[in-house]
Tab-separated table of C-alpha atoms and ligand atoms in Angstrom:
chain	number	residue	atom	x	y	z
H	1	MET	CA	121.528	97.431	73.140
H	2	GLY	CA	123.910	94.535	73.598
H	3	LYS	CA	122.223	92.753	76.499
H	4	GLY	CA	123.048	89.220	75.399
H	5	ASP	CA	126.426	87.583	75.710
H	6	SER	CA	128.261	88.322	72.473
H	7	ARG	CA	131.768	87.282	73.570
H	8	TRP	CA	131.628	83.871	71.901
H	9	PHE	CA	129.935	85.401	68.864
H	10	VAL	CA	132.640	87.939	68.023
H	11	HIS	CA	135.244	85.247	68.594
H	12	ASP	CA	133.669	82.580	66.393
H	13	ARG	CA	132.970	84.850	63.403
H	14	PHE	CA	131.589	82.236	61.017
H	15	GLY	CA	128.200	80.520	61.076
H	16	MET	CA	125.856	78.584	58.832
H	17	PHE	CA	122.388	79.835	57.957
H	18	ILE	CA	119.885	77.174	56.895
H	19	HIS	CA	116.684	77.978	55.035
H	20	TRP	CA	114.546	74.907	54.823
H	21	GLY	CA	110.813	74.556	54.482
H	22	LEU	CA	108.054	73.623	52.060
H	23	TYR	CA	109.538	76.041	49.504
H	24	ALA	CA	112.281	73.464	48.890
H	25	LEU	CA	109.701	71.573	46.779
H	26	PRO	CA	108.790	74.274	44.251
H	27	ALA	CA	112.552	75.024	44.376
H	28	ARG	CA	112.163	78.493	42.940
H	29	HIS	CA	112.798	80.822	45.928
H	30	GLU	CA	111.461	80.843	49.478
H	31	TRP	CA	109.252	83.801	48.536
H	32	VAL	CA	107.456	81.761	45.839
H	33	LYS	CA	104.122	82.024	47.639
H	34	HIS	CA	104.403	85.812	47.536
H	35	VAL	CA	105.884	86.115	44.043
H	36	GLU	CA	103.308	83.862	42.386
H	37	GLU	CA	100.496	84.957	44.750
H	38	ILE	CA	99.694	81.364	45.591
H	39	PRO	CA	96.634	80.845	47.821
H	40	ASP	CA	96.745	78.332	50.715
H	41	GLU	CA	94.653	75.720	48.861
H	42	LYS	CA	97.265	75.522	46.126
H	43	TYR	CA	100.307	75.791	48.375
H	44	ASP	CA	98.986	72.846	50.397
H	45	ILE	CA	100.260	70.461	47.753
H	46	TYR	CA	103.780	71.026	49.092
H	47	PHE	CA	102.691	70.221	52.649
H	48	LYS	CA	101.157	67.009	51.413
H	49	HIS	CA	104.360	65.995	49.640
H	50	PHE	CA	107.007	67.176	52.107
H	51	ASN	CA	109.033	64.021	52.580
H	52	PRO	CA	112.729	64.609	53.265
H	53	ASP	CA	113.714	60.966	53.335
H	54	LEU	CA	117.441	61.720	53.054
H	55	PHE	CA	117.502	64.191	55.978
H	56	ASP	CA	120.642	63.445	57.961
H	57	PRO	CA	121.335	66.308	60.376
H	58	ALA	CA	124.514	64.611	61.626
H	59	GLN	CA	125.859	64.908	58.096
H	60	TRP	CA	124.799	68.565	57.885
H	61	ALA	CA	126.548	69.269	61.170
H	62	LYS	CA	129.750	67.545	60.041
H	63	THR	CA	129.739	69.512	56.798
H	64	ALA	CA	129.274	72.792	58.661
H	65	LYS	CA	132.025	71.971	61.099
H	66	GLN	CA	134.432	70.969	58.360
H	67	ALA	CA	133.784	74.288	56.638
H	68	GLY	CA	134.976	75.987	59.830
H	69	MET	CA	131.557	77.177	60.942
H	70	LYS	CA	131.048	77.488	64.690
H	71	TYR	CA	127.331	78.143	64.938
H	72	VAL	CA	124.154	77.588	62.999
H	73	VAL	CA	120.865	79.418	62.530
H	74	ILE	CA	117.939	77.454	61.111
H	75	THR	CA	114.512	78.599	59.932
H	76	THR	CA	112.149	77.024	62.440
H	77	LYS	CA	109.415	78.763	60.437
H	78	HIS	CA	109.758	80.992	57.393
H	79	HIS	CA	107.242	83.472	55.934
H	80	GLU	CA	105.155	80.622	54.493
H	81	GLY	CA	104.212	79.744	58.103
H	82	PHE	CA	105.210	76.069	58.015
H	83	CYS	CA	106.819	74.848	61.263
H	84	LEU	CA	109.667	72.360	61.262
H	85	TRP	CA	109.065	71.577	64.933
H	86	ASP	CA	106.206	69.935	66.786
H	87	SER	CA	104.430	73.116	67.877
H	88	ALA	CA	101.435	72.757	70.187
H	89	TYR	CA	99.850	75.819	68.582
H	90	THR	CA	99.343	74.668	65.002
H	91	ASP	CA	98.734	71.659	62.782
H	92	TYR	CA	100.839	73.231	60.067
H	93	LYS	CA	103.993	71.411	61.063
H	94	ALA	CA	106.432	68.709	60.006
H	95	THR	CA	104.844	66.064	62.222
H	96	ASN	CA	101.722	66.176	60.045
H	97	THR	CA	103.576	65.754	56.765
H	98	PRO	CA	105.049	62.485	55.462
H	99	ALA	CA	108.182	63.468	57.458
H	100	LYS	CA	106.114	62.641	60.555
H	101	ARG	CA	108.558	64.010	63.120
H	102	ASP	CA	110.016	67.016	64.893
H	103	LEU	CA	112.880	67.936	62.582
H	104	ILE	CA	114.143	70.726	64.832
H	105	ARG	CA	114.679	68.292	67.686
H	106	GLU	CA	116.895	66.057	65.546
H	107	PHE	CA	118.632	69.058	64.097
H	108	VAL	CA	119.466	70.593	67.483
H	109	ASP	CA	120.778	67.302	68.869
H	110	ALA	CA	123.007	66.703	65.855
H	111	PHE	CA	124.552	70.170	65.735
H	112	ARG	CA	125.133	70.265	69.475
H	113	ALA	CA	126.877	66.907	69.235
H	114	GLU	CA	129.373	68.529	66.844
H	115	GLY	CA	129.887	71.416	69.262
H	116	LEU	CA	128.139	74.116	67.232
H	117	LYS	CA	126.088	76.811	68.926
H	118	ILE	CA	122.401	76.893	68.057
H	119	GLY	CA	120.374	79.758	66.628
H	120	PHE	CA	116.689	79.799	65.724
H	121	TYR	CA	115.362	81.927	62.890
H	122	TYR	CA	111.698	82.703	63.455
H	123	SER	CA	109.627	84.501	60.834
H	124	LEU	CA	107.481	87.251	62.321
H	125	ILE	CA	105.658	87.197	59.010
H	126	ASP	CA	103.212	84.343	58.520
H	127	TRP	CA	101.408	83.834	55.205
H	128	HIS	CA	99.469	80.845	56.467
H	129	HIS	CA	98.023	81.904	59.808
H	130	PRO	CA	94.311	82.766	59.379
H	131	HIS	CA	94.597	85.862	61.591
H	132	PHE	CA	97.701	87.365	60.033
H	133	THR	CA	96.190	90.383	58.302
H	134	ILE	CA	96.704	90.806	54.578
H	135	ASP	CA	99.242	93.592	54.019
H	136	SER	CA	101.315	94.839	51.109
H	137	VAL	CA	103.631	91.810	51.009
H	138	HIS	CA	101.059	89.097	51.666
H	139	PRO	CA	100.391	86.581	48.848
H	140	LEU	CA	96.734	87.724	48.844
H	141	ARG	CA	97.626	91.434	48.578
H	142	ASN	CA	95.934	91.694	45.167
H	143	HIS	CA	92.915	89.599	46.081
H	144	PRO	CA	89.717	91.392	44.936
H	145	GLU	CA	88.129	90.801	48.335
H	146	ARG	CA	91.147	91.699	50.423
H	147	GLU	CA	89.215	94.069	52.712
H	148	LYS	CA	86.435	91.586	53.266
H	149	LEU	CA	88.938	88.831	54.067
H	150	ASN	CA	90.721	91.122	56.508
H	151	SER	CA	87.529	91.978	58.369
H	152	SER	CA	87.480	88.490	59.857
H	153	ARG	CA	91.182	88.495	60.740
H	154	ASP	CA	92.300	89.536	64.204
H	155	MET	CA	95.981	90.422	64.424
H	156	SER	CA	95.937	90.150	68.229
H	157	LYS	CA	95.257	86.443	67.846
H	158	TYR	CA	98.269	86.079	65.581
H	159	ARG	CA	100.350	88.114	68.032
H	160	GLU	CA	99.471	85.675	70.781
H	161	TYR	CA	100.385	82.758	68.527
H	162	LEU	CA	103.736	84.349	67.734
H	163	HIS	CA	104.533	84.895	71.428
H	164	ASN	CA	103.443	81.358	72.286
H	165	GLN	CA	105.599	79.845	69.576
H	166	VAL	CA	108.689	81.814	70.514
H	167	ARG	CA	108.196	80.819	74.161
H	168	GLU	CA	107.813	77.210	73.090
H	169	LEU	CA	110.995	77.265	70.998
H	170	LEU	CA	112.972	78.828	73.823
H	171	THR	CA	111.590	76.446	76.442
H	172	ASN	CA	111.679	73.024	74.822
H	173	TYR	CA	115.068	72.827	73.114
H	174	GLY	CA	117.593	73.672	75.834
H	175	LYS	CA	120.044	76.522	75.552
H	176	ILE	CA	119.507	78.611	72.440
H	177	ASP	CA	122.293	81.020	71.618
H	178	ILE	CA	120.655	83.235	68.989
H	179	LEU	CA	117.121	84.242	68.108
H	180	TRP	CA	116.942	85.605	64.585
H	181	CYS	CA	113.539	87.267	64.061
H	182	ASP	CA	112.563	88.259	60.519
H	183	PHE	CA	111.340	90.965	59.717
H	184	SER	CA	109.558	94.318	60.130
H	185	TYR	CA	108.363	96.555	57.297
H	186	PRO	CA	106.297	99.365	58.792
H	187	ALA	CA	104.941	102.246	56.743
H	188	GLY	CA	107.218	105.268	56.655
H	189	PRO	CA	109.570	107.257	54.487
H	190	GLY	CA	110.659	105.408	51.373
H	191	ARG	CA	107.547	103.251	51.189
H	192	PRO	CA	105.165	103.560	48.245
H	193	ALA	CA	101.848	105.367	48.782
H	194	GLY	CA	99.202	103.115	50.303
H	195	TRP	CA	101.785	100.803	51.874
H	196	VAL	CA	100.397	98.558	54.578
H	197	GLY	CA	103.191	97.048	56.600
H	198	LYS	CA	103.929	95.656	60.020
H	199	GLY	CA	106.213	96.645	62.845
H	200	ARG	CA	106.755	96.667	66.571
H	201	GLN	CA	103.086	97.173	67.521
H	202	ASP	CA	101.993	94.268	65.389
H	203	TRP	CA	104.491	91.936	67.027
H	204	ASP	CA	104.421	93.666	70.436
H	205	SER	CA	108.173	93.588	70.109
H	206	GLU	CA	108.898	95.148	73.477
H	207	ASN	CA	107.154	92.465	75.470
H	208	LEU	CA	108.400	89.793	73.133
H	209	VAL	CA	112.002	90.788	73.849
H	210	LYS	CA	111.315	90.880	77.597
H	211	MET	CA	109.907	87.397	77.445
H	212	ILE	CA	112.816	86.112	75.344
H	213	ARG	CA	115.390	87.523	77.755
H	214	SER	CA	113.529	86.230	80.777
H	215	ILE	CA	113.737	82.665	79.452
H	216	GLN	CA	117.253	82.823	78.004
H	217	PRO	CA	119.093	85.860	79.408
H	218	HIS	CA	122.345	85.214	77.520
H	219	ILE	CA	120.609	84.958	74.098
H	220	LEU	CA	121.573	87.215	71.202
H	221	ILE	CA	118.676	88.885	69.391
H	222	ASN	CA	119.013	90.431	65.929
H	223	ASN	CA	117.798	93.878	64.920
H	224	ARG	CA	114.691	93.131	62.882
H	225	LEU	CA	112.018	93.632	65.537
H	226	ASP	CA	111.656	97.336	64.725
H	227	LEU	CA	113.099	98.425	68.073
H	228	GLU	CA	115.580	101.256	68.447
H	229	ASN	CA	117.792	99.805	71.161
H	230	GLU	CA	116.729	96.287	72.006
H	231	TRP	CA	119.070	94.280	69.824
H	232	ASP	CA	122.446	92.624	70.107
H	233	PHE	CA	123.664	92.715	66.519
H	234	LEU	CA	123.002	94.289	63.130
H	235	THR	CA	122.208	92.108	60.120
H	236	PRO	CA	123.283	93.594	56.769
H	237	GLU	CA	121.928	91.273	54.095
H	238	GLN	CA	123.538	90.329	50.761
H	239	ILE	CA	125.724	93.417	50.578
H	240	ASP	CA	129.427	94.087	50.563
H	241	VAL	CA	129.609	96.120	53.782
H	242	PRO	CA	131.952	99.030	52.947
H	243	GLU	CA	133.339	99.683	56.435
H	244	ALA	CA	133.077	98.625	60.071
H	245	LEU	CA	129.560	99.331	61.327
H	246	THR	CA	129.037	101.860	64.079
H	247	VAL	CA	126.101	103.422	65.896
H	248	ASP	CA	126.636	106.951	67.241
H	249	GLY	CA	130.287	106.605	66.291
H	250	LYS	CA	130.809	103.467	68.384
H	251	PRO	CA	131.595	100.064	66.903
H	252	VAL	CA	128.740	97.569	67.220
H	253	VAL	CA	128.408	93.822	66.834
H	254	TRP	CA	127.279	92.880	63.326
H	255	GLU	CA	126.750	89.851	61.185
H	256	ALA	CA	126.466	89.943	57.409
H	257	CYS	CA	124.290	87.209	55.913
H	258	HIS	CA	124.875	85.905	52.413
H	259	THR	CA	123.647	83.230	50.044
H	260	PHE	CA	125.657	81.159	47.626
H	261	SER	CA	123.367	82.089	44.781
H	262	GLY	CA	120.838	84.818	45.592
H	263	SER	CA	118.050	82.551	46.856
H	264	TRP	CA	117.858	81.473	50.517
H	265	GLY	CA	115.662	78.462	49.967
H	266	TYR	CA	116.815	75.682	47.617
H	267	HIS	CA	116.576	77.024	44.061
H	268	ARG	CA	117.140	74.405	41.426
H	269	ASP	CA	117.648	76.668	38.419
H	270	GLN	CA	119.591	79.544	39.960
H	271	ALA	CA	122.952	79.712	38.224
H	272	THR	CA	124.650	82.681	39.874
H	273	TRP	CA	126.715	80.704	42.358
H	274	LYS	CA	129.683	82.411	43.978
H	275	SER	CA	133.055	80.671	43.758
H	276	VAL	CA	135.028	79.371	46.745
H	277	ASP	CA	137.504	82.136	46.080
H	278	VAL	CA	134.864	84.857	46.331
H	279	LEU	CA	133.383	83.310	49.472
H	280	VAL	CA	136.734	83.049	51.268
H	281	ARG	CA	137.481	86.687	50.421
H	282	MET	CA	134.039	87.638	51.659
H	283	LEU	CA	134.701	86.028	55.042
H	284	ILE	CA	138.114	87.692	55.356
H	285	ASP	CA	136.830	91.083	54.297
H	286	ILE	CA	134.031	90.951	56.858
H	287	VAL	CA	136.343	89.954	59.714
H	288	SER	CA	138.770	92.721	58.675
H	289	LYS	CA	135.903	95.125	59.411
H	290	GLY	CA	135.033	93.479	62.717
H	291	GLY	CA	131.958	91.539	61.539
H	292	ASN	CA	130.648	87.960	61.370
H	293	LEU	CA	129.539	85.993	58.311
H	294	LEU	CA	126.406	83.854	58.313
H	295	LEU	CA	126.547	81.881	55.085
H	296	ASN	CA	123.370	80.220	53.879
H	297	VAL	CA	122.580	76.744	52.626
H	298	GLY	CA	119.154	75.821	51.243
H	299	PRO	CA	118.780	72.036	51.594
H	300	THR	CA	116.749	70.141	48.992
H	301	ALA	CA	113.256	68.729	49.438
H	302	ARG	CA	114.808	65.335	50.107
H	303	GLY	CA	116.828	66.819	52.913
H	304	GLU	CA	120.329	67.092	51.508
H	305	PHE	CA	122.780	69.900	50.838
H	306	ASP	CA	123.038	69.887	47.045
H	307	ALA	CA	126.336	69.241	45.306
H	308	ARG	CA	127.019	72.900	44.558
H	309	ALA	CA	126.759	73.829	48.231
H	310	THR	CA	128.801	70.839	49.351
H	311	GLU	CA	131.570	71.727	46.930
H	312	ARG	CA	131.703	75.366	48.144
H	313	LEU	CA	131.686	74.337	51.798
H	314	ALA	CA	134.474	71.817	51.249
H	315	GLY	CA	136.546	74.486	49.471
H	316	ILE	CA	136.073	76.975	52.286
H	317	GLY	CA	136.953	74.224	54.773
H	318	GLU	CA	140.144	73.444	52.900
H	319	TRP	CA	141.238	77.051	53.328
H	320	MET	CA	139.978	77.268	56.939
H	321	LYS	CA	141.901	74.161	57.933
H	322	ARG	CA	145.167	76.096	57.616
H	323	HIS	CA	144.001	79.688	57.977
H	324	SER	CA	141.330	79.796	60.668
H	325	ARG	CA	143.843	81.466	62.990
H	326	SER	CA	143.343	84.639	60.971
H	327	ILE	CA	139.554	84.420	61.485
H	328	TYR	CA	138.704	83.097	64.977
H	329	GLY	CA	139.329	85.625	67.719
H	330	CYS	CA	140.248	88.233	65.118
H	331	THR	CA	138.985	91.684	64.351
H	332	ARG	CA	140.057	94.967	62.771
H	333	ALA	CA	143.753	95.862	62.813
H	334	PRO	CA	144.876	98.550	65.259
H	335	GLU	CA	144.591	102.201	64.287
H	336	GLY	CA	147.352	103.299	61.891
H	337	PHE	CA	148.052	99.856	60.406
H	338	ILE	CA	147.598	100.323	56.675
H	339	PRO	CA	146.764	97.222	54.583
H	340	PRO	CA	149.503	96.658	51.993
H	341	LYS	CA	148.473	96.788	48.340
H	342	ASP	CA	145.511	94.465	47.547
H	343	CYS	CA	145.489	93.112	51.118
H	344	ARG	CA	143.103	92.842	54.056
H	345	LEU	CA	144.294	92.895	57.656
H	346	THR	CA	142.866	91.076	60.641
H	347	TYR	CA	144.275	91.139	64.144
H	348	ASN	CA	144.075	88.924	67.186
H	349	PRO	CA	144.351	91.153	70.267
H	350	GLU	CA	144.906	88.213	72.577
H	351	THR	CA	147.933	86.769	70.780
H	352	ASN	CA	149.044	90.150	69.378
H	353	ARG	CA	149.327	88.716	65.879
H	354	LEU	CA	148.481	90.460	62.663
H	355	TYR	CA	147.270	88.666	59.550
H	356	VAL	CA	147.977	89.980	56.071
H	357	HIS	CA	145.616	88.422	53.516
H	358	ILE	CA	146.936	88.824	50.009
H	359	PHE	CA	144.011	89.106	47.578
H	360	ALA	CA	146.102	89.756	44.442
H	361	TRP	CA	149.557	88.195	44.267
H	362	PRO	CA	152.272	90.858	43.948
H	363	TYR	CA	155.653	90.638	42.309
H	364	VAL	CA	158.179	89.743	45.050
H	365	PHE	CA	158.124	92.878	47.213
H	366	LEU	CA	155.157	93.904	49.298
H	367	PRO	CA	155.871	97.257	50.978
H	368	ILE	CA	154.639	97.788	54.554
H	369	LYS	CA	153.279	101.006	56.007
H	370	GLY	CA	152.210	101.729	59.546
H	371	PHE	CA	153.486	98.572	61.241
H	372	GLU	CA	156.967	98.188	59.729
H	373	ASP	CA	158.632	98.829	63.102
H	374	ARG	CA	156.390	96.442	64.983
H	375	ILE	CA	157.353	93.180	63.310
H	376	GLU	CA	159.143	90.529	65.337
H	377	TYR	CA	158.703	87.587	62.941
H	378	ALA	CA	156.587	86.736	59.910
H	379	GLN	CA	155.541	83.456	58.342
H	380	PHE	CA	153.019	82.052	55.893
H	381	LEU	CA	150.080	80.549	57.648
H	382	HIS	CA	149.522	77.625	55.268
H	383	ASP	CA	152.950	76.034	55.849
H	384	GLY	CA	154.611	78.025	58.634
H	385	SER	CA	157.503	79.016	56.386
H	386	GLU	CA	159.417	82.190	57.167
H	387	VAL	CA	158.655	85.349	55.222
H	388	PHE	CA	161.569	87.798	55.170
H	389	VAL	CA	160.967	91.377	56.165
H	390	ARG	CA	163.719	93.630	54.813
H	391	LYS	CA	164.452	97.229	54.135
H	392	ILE	CA	164.412	97.383	50.355
H	393	ASP	CA	165.972	100.096	48.267
H	394	TYR	CA	163.937	101.117	45.283
H	395	PRO	CA	166.482	102.939	43.084
H	396	TYR	CA	165.817	104.797	39.844
H	397	VAL	CA	162.258	105.565	40.920
H	398	ARG	CA	162.947	109.289	41.128
H	399	THR	CA	165.917	110.404	39.052
H	400	LYS	CA	168.955	108.968	37.319
H	401	ASN	CA	171.034	108.675	40.488
H	402	THR	CA	171.331	105.352	42.375
H	403	GLU	CA	171.793	107.243	45.610
H	404	ASP	CA	168.492	108.973	45.160
H	405	LYS	CA	166.323	106.058	46.163
H	406	ILE	CA	163.266	105.191	48.192
H	407	THR	CA	163.797	102.731	51.029
H	408	MET	CA	160.788	100.807	52.304
H	409	THR	CA	160.411	97.906	54.658
H	410	SER	CA	158.784	95.105	52.646
H	411	PHE	CA	157.762	91.504	52.820
H	412	ILE	CA	159.799	89.447	50.382
H	413	LEU	CA	157.589	86.919	48.690
H	414	PRO	CA	158.157	83.976	46.376
H	415	VAL	CA	157.471	84.728	42.733
H	416	VAL	CA	155.000	81.884	42.534
H	417	LYS	CA	151.838	82.296	44.564
H	418	PRO	CA	151.388	79.555	47.188
H	419	ASP	CA	148.770	77.028	46.167
H	420	VAL	CA	145.940	78.295	48.417
H	421	CYS	CA	143.119	80.568	47.331
H	422	VAL	CA	144.127	83.435	49.627
H	423	PRO	CA	147.672	83.293	51.077
H	424	VAL	CA	148.093	84.801	54.533
H	425	ILE	CA	151.181	86.161	56.281
H	426	GLU	CA	151.071	85.757	60.040
H	427	VAL	CA	152.970	88.564	61.733
H	428	PHE	CA	154.116	88.262	65.334
H	429	LEU	CA	154.153	91.822	66.605
H	430	LYS	CA	156.574	93.210	69.139
H	431	LYS	CA	154.931	94.069	72.466
C	501	GLC	C1	114.857	88.415	54.185
C	501	GLC	C2	113.945	87.544	53.441
C	501	GLC	C3	114.310	86.188	53.499
C	501	GLC	C4	115.483	85.697	54.209
C	501	GLC	C5	116.147	86.667	55.090
C	501	GLC	C6	117.554	86.405	55.427
C	501	GLC	O1	114.446	89.598	54.561
C	501	GLC	O2	112.619	87.807	53.648
C	501	GLC	O3	113.635	85.312	52.718
C	501	GLC	O4	115.047	84.747	55.091
C	501	GLC	O5	115.810	87.932	55.034
C	501	GLC	O6	118.228	87.485	55.916
């Protein structure tokens, strides 16, 4: 495990996920072909009408950068099988739609120009390829002639296609920093009876990984290829990770991925959008546990980030502009440092600074435990103003006697919360 170069990754902490494909047209989830069991003949209507005339990757890249994101992962192909690049191995690609061009090429150029690192998401699953056998998640899973249809499908042909496409993506677009393969679902414990899934044999994951590393040795590969050890980072999805992730007791590299609203692809009628406040806390919380956040945007069929996404990204960027020092290069606080009440801690080992993120604004005193003797100087990050650290007597908390008091080192805060969604105290620690 951990063969790729993850140094930049654990420093940068914050990336943009982009789910974009034909599913932007139905605009009711990227799994629409599965959910509604849509056959190819019907789904083709979206291919015919895919025309993102407002696609402006330079604008996307600027928006990502302004939000404080340092890398990007885009769906070159999602489960529907449609390819955004000009693949030599299929006609089911953007060049044959009204878009008429290689959208990945333009995308890569634009994001690189803004200095973001590039990741490719590649769906192992393919609901369009004629040799991808019909399994328990395929849109044709309930087709009355499923067995008959499968008898003419040859998974080894799909496997070859998959390997060819991955090779193509890693050969024709320069340095690729991440390959995000998605996903495996083999039969096994926890699956319903009669489950037909796919895993490492179906993809020939071992040789796939060898090939990937031989072309781009530095590349980071996620953990969805159904291999025990051949991955660089874990990918918890849409969950509030409760603690730093470890394998065999040792900390590992991990990246949580999240949506704004529950759908990855553009979903017009989804209303459960998270607020800027929730998203900023999410980023902080993840970094306080030593992880990365990959936050997803689903561009529209016309090729834009919709207003809800743009508003969230701008809000995050507003916070990041003054607080990114508590995110980039940061990780878990040293052993024994206890987060004050309602706070999250991050720590930059290189600068030896600790960051106290205050999630709920306290009343004036914020007692410190575990690092009270280590503080050289403290200031708010948003304006660089000094925050006093004092030994505070808390009298009358035990008995009637003023001498019988508790004394605790505390931050002394203004009564009024600073006007930022999550205020941060930057603590310069003594050596
Ligand atoms: C999932 C889904 C999906 C999404 C992804 C992101 O497993 O199949 O639609 O692309 O993971 O993590």
